[in-house]
PDB file of C-alpha atoms and ligand atoms in Angstrom:
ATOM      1  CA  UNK A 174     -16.092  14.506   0.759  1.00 66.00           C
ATOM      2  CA  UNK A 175     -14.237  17.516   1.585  1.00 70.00           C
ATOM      3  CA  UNK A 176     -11.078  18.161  -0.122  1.00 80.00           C
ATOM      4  CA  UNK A 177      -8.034  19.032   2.148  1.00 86.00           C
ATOM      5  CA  UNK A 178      -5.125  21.217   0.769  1.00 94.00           C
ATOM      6  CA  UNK A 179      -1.533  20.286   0.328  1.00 95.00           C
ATOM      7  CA  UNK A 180      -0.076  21.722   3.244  1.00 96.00           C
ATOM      8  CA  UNK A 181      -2.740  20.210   5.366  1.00 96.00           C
ATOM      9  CA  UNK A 182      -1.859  16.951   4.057  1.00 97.00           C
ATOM     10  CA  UNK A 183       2.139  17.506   4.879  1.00 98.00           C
ATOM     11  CA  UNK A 184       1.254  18.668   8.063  1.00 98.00           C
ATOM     12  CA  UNK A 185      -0.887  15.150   8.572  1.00 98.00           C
ATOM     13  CA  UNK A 186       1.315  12.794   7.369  1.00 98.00           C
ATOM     14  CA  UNK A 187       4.436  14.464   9.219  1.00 98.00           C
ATOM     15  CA  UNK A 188       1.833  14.098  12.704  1.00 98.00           C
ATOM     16  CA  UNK A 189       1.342  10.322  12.037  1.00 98.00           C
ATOM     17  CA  UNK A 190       5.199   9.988  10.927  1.00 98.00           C
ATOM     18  CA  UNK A 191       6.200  11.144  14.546  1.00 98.00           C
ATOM     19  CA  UNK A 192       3.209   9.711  16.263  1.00 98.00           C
ATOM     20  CA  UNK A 193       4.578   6.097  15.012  1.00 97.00           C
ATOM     21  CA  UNK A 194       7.556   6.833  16.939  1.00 96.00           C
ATOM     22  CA  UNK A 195       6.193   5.910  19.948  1.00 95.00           C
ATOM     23  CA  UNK A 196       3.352   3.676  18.785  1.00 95.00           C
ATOM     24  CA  UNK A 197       1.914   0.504  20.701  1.00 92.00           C
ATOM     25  CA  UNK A 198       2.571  -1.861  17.346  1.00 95.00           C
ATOM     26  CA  UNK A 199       4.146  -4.607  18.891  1.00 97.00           C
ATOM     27  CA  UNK A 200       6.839  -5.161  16.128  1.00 98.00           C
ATOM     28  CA  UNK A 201       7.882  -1.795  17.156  1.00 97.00           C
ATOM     29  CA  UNK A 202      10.145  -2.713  19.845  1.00 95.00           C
ATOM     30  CA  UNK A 203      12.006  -5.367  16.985  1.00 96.00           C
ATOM     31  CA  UNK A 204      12.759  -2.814  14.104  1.00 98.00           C
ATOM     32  CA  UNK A 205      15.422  -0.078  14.130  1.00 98.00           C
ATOM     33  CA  UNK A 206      12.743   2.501  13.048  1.00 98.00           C
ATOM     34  CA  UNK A 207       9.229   2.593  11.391  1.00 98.00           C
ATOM     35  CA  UNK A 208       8.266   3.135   7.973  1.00 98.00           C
ATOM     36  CA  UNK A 209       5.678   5.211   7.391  1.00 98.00           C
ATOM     37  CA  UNK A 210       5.309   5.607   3.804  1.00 98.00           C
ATOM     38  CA  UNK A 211       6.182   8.258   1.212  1.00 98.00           C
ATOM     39  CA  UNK A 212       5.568   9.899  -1.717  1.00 98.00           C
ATOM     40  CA  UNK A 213       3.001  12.756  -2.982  1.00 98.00           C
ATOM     41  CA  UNK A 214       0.225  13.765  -0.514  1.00 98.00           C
ATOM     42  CA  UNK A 215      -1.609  14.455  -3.049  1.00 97.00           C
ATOM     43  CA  UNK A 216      -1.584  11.375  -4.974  1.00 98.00           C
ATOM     44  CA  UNK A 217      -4.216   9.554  -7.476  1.00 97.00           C
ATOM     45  CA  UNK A 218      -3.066   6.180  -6.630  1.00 98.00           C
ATOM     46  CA  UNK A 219      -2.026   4.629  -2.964  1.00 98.00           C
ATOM     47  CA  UNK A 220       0.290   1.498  -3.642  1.00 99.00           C
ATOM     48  CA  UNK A 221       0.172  -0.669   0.002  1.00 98.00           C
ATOM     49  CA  UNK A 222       2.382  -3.457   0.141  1.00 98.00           C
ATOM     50  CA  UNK A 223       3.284  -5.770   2.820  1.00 98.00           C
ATOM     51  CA  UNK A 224       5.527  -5.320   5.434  1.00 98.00           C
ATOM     52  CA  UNK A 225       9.193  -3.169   5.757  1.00 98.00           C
ATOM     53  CA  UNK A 226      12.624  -5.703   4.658  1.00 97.00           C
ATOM     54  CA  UNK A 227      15.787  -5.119   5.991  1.00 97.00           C
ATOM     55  CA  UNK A 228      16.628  -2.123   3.268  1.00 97.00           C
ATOM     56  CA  UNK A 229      13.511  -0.609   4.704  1.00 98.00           C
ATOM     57  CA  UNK A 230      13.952  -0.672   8.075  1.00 98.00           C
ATOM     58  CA  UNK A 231      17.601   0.340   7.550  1.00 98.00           C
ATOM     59  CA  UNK A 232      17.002   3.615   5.685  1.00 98.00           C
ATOM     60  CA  UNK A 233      12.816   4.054   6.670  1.00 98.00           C
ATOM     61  CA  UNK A 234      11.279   4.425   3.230  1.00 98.00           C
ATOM     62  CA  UNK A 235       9.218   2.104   1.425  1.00 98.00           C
ATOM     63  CA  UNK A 236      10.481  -0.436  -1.089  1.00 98.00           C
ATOM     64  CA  UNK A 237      13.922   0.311  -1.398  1.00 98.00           C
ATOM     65  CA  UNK A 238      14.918  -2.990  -1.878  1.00 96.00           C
ATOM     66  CA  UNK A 239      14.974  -5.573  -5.037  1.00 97.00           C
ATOM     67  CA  UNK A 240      11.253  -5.391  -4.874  1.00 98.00           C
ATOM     68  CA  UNK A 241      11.134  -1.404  -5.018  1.00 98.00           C
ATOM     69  CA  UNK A 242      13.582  -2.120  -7.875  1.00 98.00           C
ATOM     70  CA  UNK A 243      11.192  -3.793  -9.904  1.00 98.00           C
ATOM     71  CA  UNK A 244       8.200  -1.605  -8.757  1.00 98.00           C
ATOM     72  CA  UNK A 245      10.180   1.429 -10.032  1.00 98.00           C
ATOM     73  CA  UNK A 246      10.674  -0.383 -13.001  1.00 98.00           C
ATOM     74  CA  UNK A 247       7.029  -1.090 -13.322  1.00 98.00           C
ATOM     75  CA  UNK A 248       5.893   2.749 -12.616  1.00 98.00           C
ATOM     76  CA  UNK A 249       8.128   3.718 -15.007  1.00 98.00           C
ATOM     77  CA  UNK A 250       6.752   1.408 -17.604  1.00 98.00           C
ATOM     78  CA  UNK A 251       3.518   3.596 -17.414  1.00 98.00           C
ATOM     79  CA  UNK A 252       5.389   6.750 -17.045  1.00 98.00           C
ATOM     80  CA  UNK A 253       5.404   7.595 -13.611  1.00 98.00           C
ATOM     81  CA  UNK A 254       7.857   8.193 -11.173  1.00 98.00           C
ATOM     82  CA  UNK A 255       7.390   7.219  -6.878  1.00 98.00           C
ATOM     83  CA  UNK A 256       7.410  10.544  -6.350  1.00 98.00           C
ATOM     84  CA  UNK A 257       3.703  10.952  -8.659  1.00 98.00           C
ATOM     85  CA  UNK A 258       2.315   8.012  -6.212  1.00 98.00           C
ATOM     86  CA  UNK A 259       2.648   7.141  -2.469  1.00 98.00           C
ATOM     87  CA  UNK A 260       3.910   3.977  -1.324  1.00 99.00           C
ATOM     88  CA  UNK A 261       2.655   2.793   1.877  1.00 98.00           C
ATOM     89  CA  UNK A 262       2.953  -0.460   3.791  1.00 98.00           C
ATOM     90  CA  UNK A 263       0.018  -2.715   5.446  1.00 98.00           C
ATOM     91  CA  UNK A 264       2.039  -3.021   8.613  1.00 98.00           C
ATOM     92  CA  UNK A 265       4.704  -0.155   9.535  1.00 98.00           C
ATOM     93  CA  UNK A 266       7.469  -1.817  11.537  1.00 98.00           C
ATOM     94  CA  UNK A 267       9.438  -5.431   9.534  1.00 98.00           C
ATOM     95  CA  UNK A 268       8.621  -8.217  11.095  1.00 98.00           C
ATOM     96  CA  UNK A 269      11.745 -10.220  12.528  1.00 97.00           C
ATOM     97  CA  UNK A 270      13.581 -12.183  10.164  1.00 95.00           C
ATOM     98  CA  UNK A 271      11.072 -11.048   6.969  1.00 94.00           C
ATOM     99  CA  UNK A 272       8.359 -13.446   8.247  1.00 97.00           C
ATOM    100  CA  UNK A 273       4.887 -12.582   7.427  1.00 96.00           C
ATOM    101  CA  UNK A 274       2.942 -10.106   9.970  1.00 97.00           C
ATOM    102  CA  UNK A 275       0.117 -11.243  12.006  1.00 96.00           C
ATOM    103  CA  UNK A 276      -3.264 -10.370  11.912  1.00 95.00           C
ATOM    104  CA  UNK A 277      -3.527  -8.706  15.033  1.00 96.00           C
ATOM    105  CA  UNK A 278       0.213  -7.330  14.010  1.00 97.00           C
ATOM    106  CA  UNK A 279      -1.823  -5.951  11.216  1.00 97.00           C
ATOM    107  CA  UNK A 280      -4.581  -4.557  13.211  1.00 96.00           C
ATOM    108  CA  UNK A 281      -2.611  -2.391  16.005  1.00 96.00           C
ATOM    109  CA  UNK A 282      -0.314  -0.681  12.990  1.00 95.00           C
ATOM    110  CA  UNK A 283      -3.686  -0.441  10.551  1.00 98.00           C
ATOM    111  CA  UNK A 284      -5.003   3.252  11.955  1.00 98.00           C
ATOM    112  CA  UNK A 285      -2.240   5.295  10.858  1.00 98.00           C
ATOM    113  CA  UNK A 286      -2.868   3.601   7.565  1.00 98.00           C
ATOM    114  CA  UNK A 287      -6.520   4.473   7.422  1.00 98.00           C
ATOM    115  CA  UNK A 288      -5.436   8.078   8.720  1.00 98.00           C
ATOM    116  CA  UNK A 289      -3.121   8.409   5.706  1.00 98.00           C
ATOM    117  CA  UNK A 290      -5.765   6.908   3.121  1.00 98.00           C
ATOM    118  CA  UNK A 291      -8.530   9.574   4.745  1.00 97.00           C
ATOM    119  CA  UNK A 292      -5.838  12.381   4.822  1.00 97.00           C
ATOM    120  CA  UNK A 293      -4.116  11.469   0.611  1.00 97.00           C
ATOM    121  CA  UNK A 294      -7.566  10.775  -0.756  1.00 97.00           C
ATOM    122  CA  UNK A 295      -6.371   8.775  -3.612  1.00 97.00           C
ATOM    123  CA  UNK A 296      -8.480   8.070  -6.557  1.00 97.00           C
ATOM    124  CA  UNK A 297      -7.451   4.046  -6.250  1.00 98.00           C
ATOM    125  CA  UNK A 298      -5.399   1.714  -3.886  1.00 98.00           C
ATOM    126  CA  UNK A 299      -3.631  -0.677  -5.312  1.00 98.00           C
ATOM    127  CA  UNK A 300      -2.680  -3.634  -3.148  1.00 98.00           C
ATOM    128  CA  UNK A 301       0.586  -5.253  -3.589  1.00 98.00           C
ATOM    129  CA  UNK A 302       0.308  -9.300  -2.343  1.00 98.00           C
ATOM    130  CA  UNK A 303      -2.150 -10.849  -0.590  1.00 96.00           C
ATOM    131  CA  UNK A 304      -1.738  -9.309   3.208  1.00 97.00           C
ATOM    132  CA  UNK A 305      -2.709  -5.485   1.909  1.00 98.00           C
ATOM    133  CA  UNK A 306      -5.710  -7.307  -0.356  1.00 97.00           C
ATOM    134  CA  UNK A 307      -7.252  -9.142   3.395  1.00 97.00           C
ATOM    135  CA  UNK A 308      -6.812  -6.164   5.111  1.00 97.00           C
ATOM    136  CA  UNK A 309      -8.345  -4.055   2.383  1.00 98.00           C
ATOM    137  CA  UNK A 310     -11.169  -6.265   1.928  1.00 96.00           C
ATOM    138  CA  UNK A 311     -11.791  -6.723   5.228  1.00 96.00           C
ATOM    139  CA  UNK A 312     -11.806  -2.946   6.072  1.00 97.00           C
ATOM    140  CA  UNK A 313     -13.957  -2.008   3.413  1.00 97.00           C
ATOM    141  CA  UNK A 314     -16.218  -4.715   3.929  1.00 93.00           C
ATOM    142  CA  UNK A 315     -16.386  -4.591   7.814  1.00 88.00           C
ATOM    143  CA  UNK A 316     -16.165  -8.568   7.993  1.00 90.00           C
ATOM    144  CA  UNK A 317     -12.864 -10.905   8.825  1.00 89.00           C
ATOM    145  CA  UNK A 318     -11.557 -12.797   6.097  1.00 90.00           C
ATOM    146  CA  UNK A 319     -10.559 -15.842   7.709  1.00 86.00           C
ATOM    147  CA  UNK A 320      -8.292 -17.541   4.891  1.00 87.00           C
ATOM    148  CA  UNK A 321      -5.918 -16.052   3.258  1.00 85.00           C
ATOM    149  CA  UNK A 322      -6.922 -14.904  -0.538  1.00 90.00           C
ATOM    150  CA  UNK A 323      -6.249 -15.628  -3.934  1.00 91.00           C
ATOM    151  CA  UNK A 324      -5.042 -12.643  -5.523  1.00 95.00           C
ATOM    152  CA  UNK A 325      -5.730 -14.912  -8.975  1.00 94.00           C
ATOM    153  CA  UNK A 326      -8.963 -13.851  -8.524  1.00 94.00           C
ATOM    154  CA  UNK A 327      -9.054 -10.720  -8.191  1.00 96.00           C
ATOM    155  CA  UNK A 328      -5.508  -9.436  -9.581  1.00 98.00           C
ATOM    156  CA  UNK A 329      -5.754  -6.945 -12.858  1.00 98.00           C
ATOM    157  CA  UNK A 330      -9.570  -5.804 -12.095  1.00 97.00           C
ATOM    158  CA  UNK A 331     -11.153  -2.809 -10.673  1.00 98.00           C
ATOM    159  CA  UNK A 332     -13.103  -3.679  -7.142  1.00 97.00           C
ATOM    160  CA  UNK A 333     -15.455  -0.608  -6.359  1.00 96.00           C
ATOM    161  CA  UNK A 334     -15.696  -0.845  -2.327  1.00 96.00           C
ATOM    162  CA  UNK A 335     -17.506   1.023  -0.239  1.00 96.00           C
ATOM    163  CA  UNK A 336     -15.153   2.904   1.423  1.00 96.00           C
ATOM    164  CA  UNK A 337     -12.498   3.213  -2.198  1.00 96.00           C
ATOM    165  CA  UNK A 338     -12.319   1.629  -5.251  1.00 97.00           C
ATOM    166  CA  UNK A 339      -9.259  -0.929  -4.893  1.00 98.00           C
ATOM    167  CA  UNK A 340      -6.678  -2.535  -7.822  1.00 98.00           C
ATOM    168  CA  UNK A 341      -5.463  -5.664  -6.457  1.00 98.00           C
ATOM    169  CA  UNK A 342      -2.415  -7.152  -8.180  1.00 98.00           C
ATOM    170  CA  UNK A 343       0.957  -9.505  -7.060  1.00 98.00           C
ATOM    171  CA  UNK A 344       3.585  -8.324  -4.511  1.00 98.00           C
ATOM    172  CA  UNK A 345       6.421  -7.786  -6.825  1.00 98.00           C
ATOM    173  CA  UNK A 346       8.815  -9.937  -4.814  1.00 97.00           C
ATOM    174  CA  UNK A 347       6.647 -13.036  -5.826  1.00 97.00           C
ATOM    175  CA  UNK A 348       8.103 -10.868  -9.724  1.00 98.00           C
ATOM    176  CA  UNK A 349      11.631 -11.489  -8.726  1.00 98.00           C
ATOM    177  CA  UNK A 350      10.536 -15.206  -7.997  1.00 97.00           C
ATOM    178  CA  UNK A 351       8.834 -16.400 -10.475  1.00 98.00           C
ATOM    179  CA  UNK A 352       8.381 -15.018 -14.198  1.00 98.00           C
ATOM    180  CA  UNK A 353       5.075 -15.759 -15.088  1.00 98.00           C
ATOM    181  CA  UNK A 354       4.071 -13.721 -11.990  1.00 98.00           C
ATOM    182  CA  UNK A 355       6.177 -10.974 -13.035  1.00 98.00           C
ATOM    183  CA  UNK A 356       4.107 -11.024 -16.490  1.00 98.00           C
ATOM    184  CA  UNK A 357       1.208 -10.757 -14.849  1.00 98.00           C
ATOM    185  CA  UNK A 358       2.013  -7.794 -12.761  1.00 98.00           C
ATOM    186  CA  UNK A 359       3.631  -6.095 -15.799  1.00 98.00           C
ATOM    187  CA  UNK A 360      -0.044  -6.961 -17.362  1.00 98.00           C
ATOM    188  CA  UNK A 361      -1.693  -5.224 -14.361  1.00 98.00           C
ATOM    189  CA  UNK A 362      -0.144  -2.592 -14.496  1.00 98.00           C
ATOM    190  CA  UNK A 363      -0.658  -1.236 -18.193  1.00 98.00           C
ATOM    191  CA  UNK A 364      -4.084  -1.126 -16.905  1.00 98.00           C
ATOM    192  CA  UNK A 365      -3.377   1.497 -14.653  1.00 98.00           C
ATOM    193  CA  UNK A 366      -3.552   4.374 -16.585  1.00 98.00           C
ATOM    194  CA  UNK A 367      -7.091   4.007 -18.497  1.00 98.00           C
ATOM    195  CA  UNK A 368      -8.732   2.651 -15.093  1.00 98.00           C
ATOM    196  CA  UNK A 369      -7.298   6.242 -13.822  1.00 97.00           C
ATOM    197  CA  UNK A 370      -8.885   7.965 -16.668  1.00 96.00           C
ATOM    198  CA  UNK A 371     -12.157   6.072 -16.298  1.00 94.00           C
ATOM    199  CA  UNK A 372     -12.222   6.978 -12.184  1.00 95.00           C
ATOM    200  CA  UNK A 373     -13.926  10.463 -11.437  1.00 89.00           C
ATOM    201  CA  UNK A 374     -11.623  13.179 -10.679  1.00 85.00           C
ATOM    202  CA  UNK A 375     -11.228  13.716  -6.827  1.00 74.00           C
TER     203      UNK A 375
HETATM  204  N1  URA B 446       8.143  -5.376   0.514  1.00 85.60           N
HETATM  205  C1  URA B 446       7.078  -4.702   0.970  1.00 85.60           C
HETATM  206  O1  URA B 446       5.975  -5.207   0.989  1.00 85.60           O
HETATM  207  N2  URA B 446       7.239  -3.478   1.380  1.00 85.60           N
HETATM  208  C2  URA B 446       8.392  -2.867   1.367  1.00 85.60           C
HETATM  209  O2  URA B 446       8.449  -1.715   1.765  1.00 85.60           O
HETATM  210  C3  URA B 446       9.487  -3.579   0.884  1.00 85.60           C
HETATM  211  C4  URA B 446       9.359  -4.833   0.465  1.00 85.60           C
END
C-alpha cells in the first residue's frame, strides 16, 4: 500500500472535516455540529468509539466527556498521550438524547470513517463498545451482523481482518458503570503496547 505523507493526510482529514458540514447523515440536522475525530494523522493506533455525548457535540472533539476522562487515563497508563493516537467515532453526529445510533444511522455517516482509516493508515483499530466492533466486523468481512455482539468474546485479542487487523475491547462508559468492566479494559489495554511491537511497521 502506498504510503501518503503528513501534509497529505492534514490536507485529507481537514476535506472530510468540512465535507461533514453539509453531509446527508440524518442525525445531522439534530446535533449542534459534527465530530469528526482528532488526533495524529499519522497514527499507529485508530481508537473508534460510539457515538458524540453532549460534551462532544458542544465543543466537536471526541471523548471529552467522563468517558474521555477515563480513556485519557487509560492511554496514559501505557504512556501515551491523545495526541500520539486518533480518536474517531462510528457515527459523527450524537444521536438525540444519547440513545444508541441506528444501523442505517451508522451506514450514511460510515464513508468518511473509511476515508479517514484509508487516509491515517493505522497499524491497529481498536474498537471501543460493541457498535464500532459490528460495524468493523461487518466492513471487513463484507456480511451484516444481524445481532448485536459480545465484546466478551472477542475483547483483549488481536483479530487479523482482511481489510486491518482490529483490537476490540469495552466502551469505557460501561468503565464508569461497572468496575469489573473497568478491570477488564485496564487489562486490555496493557496489551497494547507489545501487540504494537509484534504488528509490522507501516
Ligand atoms: N462516547 C463515545 O463513544 N464517543 C465519544 O466521543 C464520547 C463518548
Amino acid at each position: 500500500m502506498k504510503k501518503h505523507n503528513l501534509e497529505f493526510k492534514i490536507k485529507e482529514l481537514e476535506i472530510i472535516a468540512q465535507e461533514l458540514k453539509s453531509s446527508i447523515c440524518p442525525l445531522r440536522v439534530g446535533a449542534t455540529q459534527a465530530v469528526p475525530g482528532e488526533g495524529n494523522p499519522d497514527a499507529d493506533i485508530l481508537f473508534i468509539g460510539e457515538a458524540p455525548g453532549e460534551q462532544e457535540d458542544k465543543l466537536g472533539r471526541p471523548f471529552v466527556g467522563a468517558a474521555g476522562k477515563l480513556l485519557d487515563k487509560l492511554l496514559a497508563s501505557i504512556d501515551l498521550k491523545r495526541e500520539d493516537v486518533f480518536i474517531a467515532n462510528i457515527e459523527k453526529f450524537r444521536p438525540p438524547g444519547n440513545r444508541d445510533p441506528l444501523p442505517e444511522e451508522i451506514s450514511a455517516c460510515f464513508p468518511f470513517l473509511e476515508r479517514q482509516i484509508k487516509i491515517i493508515q493505522p497499524k491497529l483499530i481498536i474498537t471501543l463498545g460493541r457498535h464500532a466492533l459490528k460495524k468493523m466486523f461487518e466492513w471487513d468481512r463484507d456480511k451484516i451482523i444481524e445481532k448485536n455482539i459480545s465484546i466478551g468474546e472477542f475483547h483483549g485479542k488481536l483479530i487479523k481482518g482482511k481489510k486491518g487487523d482490529y483490537f476490540p475491547s469495552y466502551h469505557p462508559a460501561a468503565g464508569l458503570y461497572h468496575p469489573s468492566t473497568k478491570i477488564e479494559i485496564e487489562k486490555d489495554f496493557q496489551k497494547i503496547p507489545p501487540i504494537l511491537h509484534y504488528l509490522p511497521c507501516k
